[in-house]
Coordinates of C-alpha atoms in Angstrom, one line a residue:
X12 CA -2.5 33.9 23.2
X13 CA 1.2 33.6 23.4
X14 CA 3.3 31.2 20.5
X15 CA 5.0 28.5 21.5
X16 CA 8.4 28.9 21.8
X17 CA 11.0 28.3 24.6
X18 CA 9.1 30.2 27.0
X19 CA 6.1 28.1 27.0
X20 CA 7.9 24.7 26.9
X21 CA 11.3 24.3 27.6
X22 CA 14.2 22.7 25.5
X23 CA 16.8 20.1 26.8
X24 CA 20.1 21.3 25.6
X25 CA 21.9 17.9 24.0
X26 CA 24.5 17.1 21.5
X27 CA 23.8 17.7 17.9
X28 CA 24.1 14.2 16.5
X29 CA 21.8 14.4 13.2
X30 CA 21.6 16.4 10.2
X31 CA 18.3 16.4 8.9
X32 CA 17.5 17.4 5.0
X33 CA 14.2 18.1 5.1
X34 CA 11.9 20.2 7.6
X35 CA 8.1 18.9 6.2
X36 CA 5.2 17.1 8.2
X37 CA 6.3 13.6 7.0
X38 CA 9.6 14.0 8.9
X39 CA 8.4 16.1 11.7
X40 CA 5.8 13.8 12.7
X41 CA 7.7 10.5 12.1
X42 CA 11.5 10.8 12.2
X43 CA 11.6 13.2 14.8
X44 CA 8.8 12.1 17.1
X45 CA 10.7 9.0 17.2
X46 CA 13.8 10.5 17.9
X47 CA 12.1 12.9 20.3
X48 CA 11.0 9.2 22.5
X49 CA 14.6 8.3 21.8
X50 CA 15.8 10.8 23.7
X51 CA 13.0 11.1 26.4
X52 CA 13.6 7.3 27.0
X53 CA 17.1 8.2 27.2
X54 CA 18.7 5.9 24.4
X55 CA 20.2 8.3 22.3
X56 CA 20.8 11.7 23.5
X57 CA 20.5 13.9 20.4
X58 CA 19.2 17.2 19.2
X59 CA 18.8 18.0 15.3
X60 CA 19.9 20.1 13.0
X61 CA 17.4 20.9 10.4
X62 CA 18.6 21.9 6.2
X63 CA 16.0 23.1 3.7
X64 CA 16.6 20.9 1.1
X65 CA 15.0 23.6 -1.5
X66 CA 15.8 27.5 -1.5
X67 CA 12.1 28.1 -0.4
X68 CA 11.4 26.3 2.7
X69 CA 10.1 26.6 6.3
X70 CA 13.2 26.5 8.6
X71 CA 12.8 30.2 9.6
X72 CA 9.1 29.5 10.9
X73 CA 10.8 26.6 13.0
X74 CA 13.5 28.5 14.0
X75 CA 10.8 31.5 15.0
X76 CA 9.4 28.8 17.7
X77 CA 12.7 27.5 18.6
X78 CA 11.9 24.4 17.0
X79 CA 9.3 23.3 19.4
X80 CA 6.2 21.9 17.6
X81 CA 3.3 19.9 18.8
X82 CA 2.6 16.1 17.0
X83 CA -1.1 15.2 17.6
X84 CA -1.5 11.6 16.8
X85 CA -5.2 10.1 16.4
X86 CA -6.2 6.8 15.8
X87 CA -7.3 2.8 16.9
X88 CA -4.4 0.5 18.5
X89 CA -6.0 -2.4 19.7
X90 CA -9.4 -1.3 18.5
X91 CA -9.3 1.3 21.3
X92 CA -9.1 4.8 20.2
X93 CA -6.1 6.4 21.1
X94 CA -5.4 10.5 20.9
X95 CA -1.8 11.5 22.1
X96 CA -0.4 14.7 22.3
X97 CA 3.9 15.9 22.5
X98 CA 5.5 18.8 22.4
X99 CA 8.8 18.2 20.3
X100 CA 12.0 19.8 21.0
X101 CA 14.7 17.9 19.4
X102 CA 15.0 20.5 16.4
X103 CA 18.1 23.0 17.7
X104 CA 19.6 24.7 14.9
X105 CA 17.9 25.8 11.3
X106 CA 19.8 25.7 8.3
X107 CA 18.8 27.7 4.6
X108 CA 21.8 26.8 2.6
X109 CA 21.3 29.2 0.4
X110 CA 22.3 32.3 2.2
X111 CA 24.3 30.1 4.6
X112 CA 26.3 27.7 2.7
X113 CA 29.6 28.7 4.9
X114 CA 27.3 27.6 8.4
X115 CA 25.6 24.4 6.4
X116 CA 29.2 23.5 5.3
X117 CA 30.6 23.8 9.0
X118 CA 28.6 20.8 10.2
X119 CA 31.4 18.7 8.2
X120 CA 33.8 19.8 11.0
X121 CA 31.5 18.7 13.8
X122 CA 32.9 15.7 15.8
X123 CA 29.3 15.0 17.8
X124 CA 28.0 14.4 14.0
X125 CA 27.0 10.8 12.8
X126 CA 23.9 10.6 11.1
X127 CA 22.2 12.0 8.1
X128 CA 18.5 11.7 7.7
X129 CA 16.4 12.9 4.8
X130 CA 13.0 13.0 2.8
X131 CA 13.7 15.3 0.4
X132 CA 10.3 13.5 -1.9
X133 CA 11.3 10.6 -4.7
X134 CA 12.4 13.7 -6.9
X135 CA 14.4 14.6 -4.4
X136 CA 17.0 11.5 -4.9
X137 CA 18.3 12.4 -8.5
X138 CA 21.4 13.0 -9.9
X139 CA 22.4 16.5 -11.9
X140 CA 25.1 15.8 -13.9
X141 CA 25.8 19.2 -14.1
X142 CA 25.6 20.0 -9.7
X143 CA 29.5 19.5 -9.4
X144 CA 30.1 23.1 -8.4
X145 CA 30.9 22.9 -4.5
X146 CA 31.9 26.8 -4.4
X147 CA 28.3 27.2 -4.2
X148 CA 25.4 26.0 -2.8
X149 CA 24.6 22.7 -4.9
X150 CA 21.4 22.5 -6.5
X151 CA 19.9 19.2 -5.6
X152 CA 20.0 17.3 -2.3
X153 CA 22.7 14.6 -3.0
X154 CA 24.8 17.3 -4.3
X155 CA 24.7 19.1 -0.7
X156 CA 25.1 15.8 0.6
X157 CA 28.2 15.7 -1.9
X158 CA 29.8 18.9 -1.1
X159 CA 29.3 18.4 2.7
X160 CA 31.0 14.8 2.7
X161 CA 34.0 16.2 0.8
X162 CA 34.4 19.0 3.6
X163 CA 34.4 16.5 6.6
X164 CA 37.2 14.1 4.0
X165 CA 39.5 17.2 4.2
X166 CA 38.5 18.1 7.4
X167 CA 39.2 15.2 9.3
X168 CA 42.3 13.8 6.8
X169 CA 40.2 11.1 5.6
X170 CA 39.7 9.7 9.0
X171 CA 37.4 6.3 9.0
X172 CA 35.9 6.9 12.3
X173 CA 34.3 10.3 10.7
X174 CA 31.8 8.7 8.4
X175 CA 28.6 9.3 8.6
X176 CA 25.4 7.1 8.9
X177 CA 23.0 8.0 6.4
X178 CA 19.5 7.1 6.5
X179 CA 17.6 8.6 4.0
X180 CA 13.3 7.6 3.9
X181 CA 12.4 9.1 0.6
X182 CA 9.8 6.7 -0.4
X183 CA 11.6 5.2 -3.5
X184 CA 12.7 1.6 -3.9
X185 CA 16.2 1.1 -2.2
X186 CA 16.5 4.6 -1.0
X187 CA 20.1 4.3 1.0
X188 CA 22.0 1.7 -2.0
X189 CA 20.4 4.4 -4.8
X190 CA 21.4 7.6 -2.9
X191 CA 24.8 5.9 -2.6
X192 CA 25.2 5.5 -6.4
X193 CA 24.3 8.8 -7.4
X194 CA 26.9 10.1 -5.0
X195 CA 29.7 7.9 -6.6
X196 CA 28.5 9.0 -10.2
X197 CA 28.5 12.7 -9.0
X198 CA 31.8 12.3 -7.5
X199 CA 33.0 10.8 -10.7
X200 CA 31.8 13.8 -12.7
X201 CA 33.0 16.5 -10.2
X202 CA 36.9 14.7 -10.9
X203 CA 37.3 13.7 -6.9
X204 CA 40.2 11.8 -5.8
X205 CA 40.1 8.2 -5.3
X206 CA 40.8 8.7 -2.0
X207 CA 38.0 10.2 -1.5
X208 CA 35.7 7.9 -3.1
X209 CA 36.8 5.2 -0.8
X210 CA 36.4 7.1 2.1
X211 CA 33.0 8.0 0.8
X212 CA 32.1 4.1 0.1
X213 CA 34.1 2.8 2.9
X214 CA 34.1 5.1 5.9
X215 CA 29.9 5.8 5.3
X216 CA 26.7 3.9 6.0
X217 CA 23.9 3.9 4.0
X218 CA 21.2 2.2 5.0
X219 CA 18.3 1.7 3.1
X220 CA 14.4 2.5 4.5
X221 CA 10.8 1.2 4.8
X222 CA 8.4 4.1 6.3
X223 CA 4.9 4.3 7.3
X224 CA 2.7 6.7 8.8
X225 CA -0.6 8.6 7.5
X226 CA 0.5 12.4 8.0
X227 CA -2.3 14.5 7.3
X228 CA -0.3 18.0 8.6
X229 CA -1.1 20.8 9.4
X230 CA -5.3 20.8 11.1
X231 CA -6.2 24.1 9.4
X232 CA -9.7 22.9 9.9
X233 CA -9.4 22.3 13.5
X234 CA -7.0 24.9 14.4
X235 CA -9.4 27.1 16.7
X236 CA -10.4 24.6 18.7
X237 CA -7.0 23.0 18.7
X238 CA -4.7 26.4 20.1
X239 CA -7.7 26.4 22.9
X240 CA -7.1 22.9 24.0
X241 CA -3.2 23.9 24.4
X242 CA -3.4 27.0 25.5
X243 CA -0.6 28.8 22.6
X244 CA -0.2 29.2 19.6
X245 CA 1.7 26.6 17.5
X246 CA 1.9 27.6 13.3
X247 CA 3.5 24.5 13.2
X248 CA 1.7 22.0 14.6
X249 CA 1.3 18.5 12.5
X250 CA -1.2 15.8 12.9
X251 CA -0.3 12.3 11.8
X252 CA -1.8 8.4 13.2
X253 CA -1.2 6.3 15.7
X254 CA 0.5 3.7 13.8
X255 CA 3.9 3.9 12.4
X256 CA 6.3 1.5 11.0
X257 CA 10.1 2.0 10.4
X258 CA 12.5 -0.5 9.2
X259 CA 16.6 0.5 8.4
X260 CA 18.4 -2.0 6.6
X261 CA 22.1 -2.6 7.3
X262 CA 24.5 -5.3 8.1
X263 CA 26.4 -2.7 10.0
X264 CA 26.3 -3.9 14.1
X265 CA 26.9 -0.2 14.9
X266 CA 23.7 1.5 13.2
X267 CA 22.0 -0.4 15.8
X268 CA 24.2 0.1 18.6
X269 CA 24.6 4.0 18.0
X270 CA 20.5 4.5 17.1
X271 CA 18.8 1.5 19.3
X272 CA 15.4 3.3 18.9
X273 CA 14.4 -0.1 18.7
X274 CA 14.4 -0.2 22.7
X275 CA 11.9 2.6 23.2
X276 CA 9.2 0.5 22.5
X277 CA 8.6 1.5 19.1
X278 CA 8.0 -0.2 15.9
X279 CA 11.3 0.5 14.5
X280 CA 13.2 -2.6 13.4
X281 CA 16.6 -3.4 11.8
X282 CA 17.1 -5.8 9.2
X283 CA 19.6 -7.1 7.0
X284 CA 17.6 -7.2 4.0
X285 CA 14.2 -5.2 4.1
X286 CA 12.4 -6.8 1.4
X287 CA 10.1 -9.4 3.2
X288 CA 8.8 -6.1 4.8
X289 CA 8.3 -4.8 2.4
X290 CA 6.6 -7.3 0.4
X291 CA 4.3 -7.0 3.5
X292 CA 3.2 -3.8 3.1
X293 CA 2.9 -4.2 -0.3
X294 CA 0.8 -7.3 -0.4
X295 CA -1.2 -6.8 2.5
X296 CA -2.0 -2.8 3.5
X297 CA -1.8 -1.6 -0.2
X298 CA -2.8 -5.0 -1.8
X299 CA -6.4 -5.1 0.5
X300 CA -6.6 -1.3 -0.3
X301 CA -7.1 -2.2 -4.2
X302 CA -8.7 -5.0 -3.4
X303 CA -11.1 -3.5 -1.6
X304 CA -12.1 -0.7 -3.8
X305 CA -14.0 -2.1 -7.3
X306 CA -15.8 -4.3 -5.1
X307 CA -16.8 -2.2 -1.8
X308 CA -17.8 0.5 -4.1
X309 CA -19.7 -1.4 -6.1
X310 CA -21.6 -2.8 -3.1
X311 CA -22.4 0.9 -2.3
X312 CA -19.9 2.1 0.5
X313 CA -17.6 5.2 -0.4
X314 CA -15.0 4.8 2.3
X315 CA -12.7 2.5 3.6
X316 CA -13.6 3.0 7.1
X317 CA -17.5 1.9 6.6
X318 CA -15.8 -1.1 4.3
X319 CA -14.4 -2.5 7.2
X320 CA -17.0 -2.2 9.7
X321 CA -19.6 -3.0 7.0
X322 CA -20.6 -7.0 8.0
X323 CA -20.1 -8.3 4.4
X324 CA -17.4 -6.0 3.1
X325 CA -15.5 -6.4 6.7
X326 CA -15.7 -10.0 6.2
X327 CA -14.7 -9.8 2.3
X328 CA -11.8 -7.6 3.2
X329 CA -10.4 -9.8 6.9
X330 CA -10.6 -12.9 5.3
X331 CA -8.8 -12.1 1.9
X332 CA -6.0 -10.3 4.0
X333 CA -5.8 -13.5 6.6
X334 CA -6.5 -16.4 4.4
X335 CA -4.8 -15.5 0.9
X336 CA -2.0 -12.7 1.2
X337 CA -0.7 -14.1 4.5
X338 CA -0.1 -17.3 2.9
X339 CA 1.7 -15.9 -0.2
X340 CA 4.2 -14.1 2.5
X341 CA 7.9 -15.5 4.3
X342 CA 7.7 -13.7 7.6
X343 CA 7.4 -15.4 11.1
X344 CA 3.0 -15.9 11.4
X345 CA 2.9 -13.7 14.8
X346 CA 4.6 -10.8 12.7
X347 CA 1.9 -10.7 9.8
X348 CA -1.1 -11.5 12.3
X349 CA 0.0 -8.4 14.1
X350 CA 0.8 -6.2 11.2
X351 CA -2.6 -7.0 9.4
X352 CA -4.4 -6.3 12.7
X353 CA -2.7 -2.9 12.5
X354 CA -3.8 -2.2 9.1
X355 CA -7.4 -3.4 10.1
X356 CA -6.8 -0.8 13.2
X357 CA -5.9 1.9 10.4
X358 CA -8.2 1.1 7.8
X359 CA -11.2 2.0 11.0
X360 CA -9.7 5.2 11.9
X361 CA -12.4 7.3 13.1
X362 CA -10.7 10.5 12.5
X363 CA -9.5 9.9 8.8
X364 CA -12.0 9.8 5.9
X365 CA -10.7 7.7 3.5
X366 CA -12.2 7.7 -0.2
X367 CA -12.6 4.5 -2.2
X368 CA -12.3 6.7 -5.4
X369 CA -9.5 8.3 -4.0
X370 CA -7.4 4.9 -4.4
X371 CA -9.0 3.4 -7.4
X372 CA -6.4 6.0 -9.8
X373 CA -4.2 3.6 -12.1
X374 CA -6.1 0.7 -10.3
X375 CA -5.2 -1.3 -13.7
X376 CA -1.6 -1.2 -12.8
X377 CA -1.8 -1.7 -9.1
X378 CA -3.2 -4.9 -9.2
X379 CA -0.8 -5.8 -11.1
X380 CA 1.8 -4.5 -8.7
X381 CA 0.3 -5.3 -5.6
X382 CA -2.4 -8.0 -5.6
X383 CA -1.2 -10.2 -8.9
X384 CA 2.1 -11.6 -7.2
X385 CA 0.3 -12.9 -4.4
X386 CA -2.2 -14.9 -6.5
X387 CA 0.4 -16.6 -8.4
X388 CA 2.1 -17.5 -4.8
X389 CA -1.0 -18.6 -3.5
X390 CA -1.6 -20.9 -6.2
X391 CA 1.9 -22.3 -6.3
X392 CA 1.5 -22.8 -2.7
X393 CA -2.2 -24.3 -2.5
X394 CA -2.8 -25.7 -5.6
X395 CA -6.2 -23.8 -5.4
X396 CA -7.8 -20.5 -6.9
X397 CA -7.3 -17.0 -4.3
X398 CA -11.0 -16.8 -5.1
X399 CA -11.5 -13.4 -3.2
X400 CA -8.4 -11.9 -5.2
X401 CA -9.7 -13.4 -8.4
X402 CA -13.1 -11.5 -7.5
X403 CA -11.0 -8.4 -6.8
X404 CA -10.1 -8.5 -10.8
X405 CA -13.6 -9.2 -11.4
X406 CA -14.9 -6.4 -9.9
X407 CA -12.4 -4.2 -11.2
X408 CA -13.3 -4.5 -14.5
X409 CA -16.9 -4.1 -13.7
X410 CA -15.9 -1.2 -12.1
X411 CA -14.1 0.7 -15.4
X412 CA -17.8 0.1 -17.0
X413 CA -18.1 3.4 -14.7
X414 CA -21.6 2.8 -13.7
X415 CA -23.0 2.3 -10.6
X416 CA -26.7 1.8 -10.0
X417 CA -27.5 3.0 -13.2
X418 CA -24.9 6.2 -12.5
X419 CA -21.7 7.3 -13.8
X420 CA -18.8 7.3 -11.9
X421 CA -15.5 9.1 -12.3
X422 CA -13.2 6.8 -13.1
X423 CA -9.4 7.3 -13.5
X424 CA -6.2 5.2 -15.1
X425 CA -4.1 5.6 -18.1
X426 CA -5.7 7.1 -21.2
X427 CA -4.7 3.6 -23.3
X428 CA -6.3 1.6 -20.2
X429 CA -9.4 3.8 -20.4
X430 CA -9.7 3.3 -24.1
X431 CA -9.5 -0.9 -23.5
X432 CA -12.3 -0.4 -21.0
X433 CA -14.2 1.6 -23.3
X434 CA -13.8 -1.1 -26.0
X435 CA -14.4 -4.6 -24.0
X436 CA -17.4 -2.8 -22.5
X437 CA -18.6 -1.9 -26.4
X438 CA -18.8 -5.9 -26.9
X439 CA -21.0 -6.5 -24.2
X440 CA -24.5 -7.6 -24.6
X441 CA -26.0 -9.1 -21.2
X442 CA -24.9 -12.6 -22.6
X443 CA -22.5 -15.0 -20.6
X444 CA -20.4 -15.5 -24.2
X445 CA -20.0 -11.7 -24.6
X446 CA -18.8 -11.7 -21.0
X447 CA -16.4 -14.8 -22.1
X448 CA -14.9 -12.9 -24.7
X449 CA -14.1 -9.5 -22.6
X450 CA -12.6 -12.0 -20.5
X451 CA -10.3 -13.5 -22.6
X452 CA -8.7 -10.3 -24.1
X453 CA -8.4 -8.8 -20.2
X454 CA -6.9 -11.7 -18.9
X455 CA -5.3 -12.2 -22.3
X456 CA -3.0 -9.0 -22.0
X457 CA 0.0 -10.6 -21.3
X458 CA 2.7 -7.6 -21.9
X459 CA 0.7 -5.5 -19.4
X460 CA 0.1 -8.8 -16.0
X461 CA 3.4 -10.4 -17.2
X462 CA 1.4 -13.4 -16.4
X463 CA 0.1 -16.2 -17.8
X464 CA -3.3 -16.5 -16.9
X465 CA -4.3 -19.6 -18.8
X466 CA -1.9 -21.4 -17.1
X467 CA -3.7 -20.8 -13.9
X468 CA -6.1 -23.4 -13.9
X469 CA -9.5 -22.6 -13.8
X470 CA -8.6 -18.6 -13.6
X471 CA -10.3 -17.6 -16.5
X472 CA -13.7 -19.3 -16.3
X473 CA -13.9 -18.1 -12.5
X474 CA -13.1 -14.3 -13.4
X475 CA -15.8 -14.9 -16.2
X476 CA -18.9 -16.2 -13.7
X477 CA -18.0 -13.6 -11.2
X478 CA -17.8 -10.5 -13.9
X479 CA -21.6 -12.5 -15.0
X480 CA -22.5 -12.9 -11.8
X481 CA -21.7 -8.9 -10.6
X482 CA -23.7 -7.7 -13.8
X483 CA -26.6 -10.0 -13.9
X484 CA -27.7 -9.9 -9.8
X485 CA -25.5 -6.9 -8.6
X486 CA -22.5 -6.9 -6.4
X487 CA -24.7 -7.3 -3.0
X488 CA -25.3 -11.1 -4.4
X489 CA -22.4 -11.7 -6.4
X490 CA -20.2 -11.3 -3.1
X491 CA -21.5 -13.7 -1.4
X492 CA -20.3 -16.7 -3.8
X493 CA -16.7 -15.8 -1.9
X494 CA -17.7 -15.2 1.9

């Protein structure tokens, strides 16, 4: 069977517009399938150039298939299953700059360039004090960055309109204002010219990024059948889920104007201050996932799919999302209904198994994270116990016993977590009072919540009946107290 490749599927010839550091499945099957219904929707007329980010990489195997991949995505939208299948072409021209740090560098000089896109992984946004050598190919990724912006500065005479707009979505807090700082540091350390330091902060955009999107890659498992349902061969084919979620933060009127991949009916959205969103994801896709976990598995399910379509846990898990985090949260209502439907939509993926155990690692620190600022909104705001969250805590430290009907688990957090569990659990007895007493030194750990929890009224006592309830009649009656 023939490879895909220009021959197969042909490629619209447009304007290299983007520089993209980075050639895995994350940005394959997000950034540029988006771009790809940019252009098809014709918004932005673009092709991309792709850099490998680290010496080994896989731009030759793109470049070996002209850049043409396929992007399965699978999942629910609307509680319907949905299965699409494109054939991207927006990836022209394959970069290693390694070998080719003369071709990388001549990009600089391009005048169709204006936008920089990258996930080069969290480690990939670091500074190396010591990558200030831009004879050479720079080691890490803002040092490429460095060493191309300083070739477009000479290039163009320090020209305003010749700044770039750089979007990085490495999945680190602040992504665009961080990437920005390193670059000033490294440009401090390297000894450039305050002229071109302004240009760099003045003349660029960097925006920072929310993404979201499940990318499970490449279908090894289903390849046979998948190169018989296309008819080619396609060593690059990625397989990611319906939903996806991209919000770019800038004040800057032209991001939006230049890049309005808002208007191809995606759900990419441009804000001025990203955190509400988010504080969204955060409180309600991760904070149900942990909230879910201790007590679902507990119950007896091992995956978040039966969770939600189980008729107590379903329940458990809607009406926690819908009637405490949406409450704690500052978005517009229709905004959160939609988004936790989506998350509902995800969470009953047919075609992605989902572990509980899989989530519970450092499950101590994530409700912390993700679940605790919520209950002390909620409270502020109702005046009232989150009784579901509360449970949630409950449950979790039920869970670090590491039994489950009479069985051990696996059970996985920090080593000086483990040993706390190890030792509240070596107090208990059966008795309510021994129960009180874990309590009060969980709930009592005040350097690790950074909360107070006996100033939330009634907190203590409720996480106490629930822990008594979950050991003396089982999780299957205990839940019930909060449906």
């Amino acid at each position: 069977m023939q490879k895909l490749n220009k021959n197969v599927v042909s490629k619209t010839n447009r304007p290299i517009k983007i520089l993209q550091f980075g050639e895995g499945n994350f940005l394959r099957a997000f950034c540029d399938w988006i771009i790809q219904e940019g252009n098809d929707k014709g918004l932005i007329n673009s092709n991309i150039a792709v850099v490998q980010p680290i010496e080994f990489g896989r731009v030759k195997e793109l470049g070996e298939q002209d850049g043409l991949y396929t992007v399965i995505l699978e999942g629910l939208k609307d509680g319907e299953v949905v299965r699409s299948k494109t054939v991207v072409d927006v990836i022209d021209d394959f970069i290693n700059p390694y070998p080719e740090y003369d071709k990388y560098l001549e990009y600089a000089k391009s005048d169709d360039l204006r936008f920089v896109i990258s996930n080069t992984t969290e480690a990939g946004i670091i500074l190396d004090k010591n990558d200030t050598d831009f004879s050479k190919c720079p080691a890490s990724f803002p040092g490429k960055l460095l060493a191309l912006l300083v070739e477009r500065y000479k290039h163009f005479k320090g020209a305003e309109d010749k700044g770039l707009i750089i979007i990085p979505c490495e999945l680190i807090d602040k992504n665009g204002k961080e990437l920005k700082l390193i670059l000033n540091d490294l440009a401090k350390l390297a000894n450039l010219d305050e002229g071109f330091i302004n240009w760099l902060n003045n003349a660029n955009t960097f925006c920072s990024t929310l993404v979201d999107r499940i990318v499970p890659g490449y279908p090894r498992d289903e390849i046979k059948e998948l190169t018989e349902e296309l008819g080619y061969e396609d060593h690059s084919i990625v397989k990611g889920e319906i939903f996806h979620l991209w919000v770019i933060e800038t004040s800057d009127p032209k991001v939006q104007q230049e890049f309005p991949l808002d208007k191809a009916g995606l759900d990419v959205i441009f804000v001025e201050d990203l955190t509400p969103y988010k504080q969204r994801k955060v409180s309600i896709l991760n904070g149900s996932h942990t909230a879910m976990v201790p007590v679902a598995f507990l119950y007896g399910i091992d995956t978040v799919r039966e969770t939600v379509e189980h008729d107590v846990l379903g329940k458990f898990v809607k009406n926690t999302i819908f009637d405490e985090i949406i409450p704690t949260l500052d978005l517009p209502a229709d905004e959160l209904d939609k988004f936790a439907n989506e998350v509902i939509d995800r969470y009953r993926n047919p075609y992605v198994r989902h572990e509980l155990l899989s989530i519970a690692l450092n499950a101590t620190t994530k409700y912390k994270t993700r679940i605790l600022p919520s209950v002390v909104k909620y409270v502020e705001r109702k005046n009232e116990l989150p009784k579901r969250l509360l449970f949630s805590l409950a449950s979790m430290l039920v869970f670090f016993k590491g039994e489950r009907d009479g069985e051990t688990i696996p059970v996985s957090d920090n080593q000086e977590f483990l040993d706390m569990y190890n030792e509240l659990w070596a107090s208990y007895d059966g008795s309510r009072e021994s129960v009180q007493g874990m309590v009060d030194k969980y709930l009592g750990l005040k350097d690790h919540w950074e909360v107070d929890f006996s100033g939330i009224k009634g907190a203590n006592d409720f996480v106490v009946d629930s822990v008594y309830a979950i050991m003396k009649d089982g999780m299957k009656e205990a839940v019930k107290a909060v449906l």
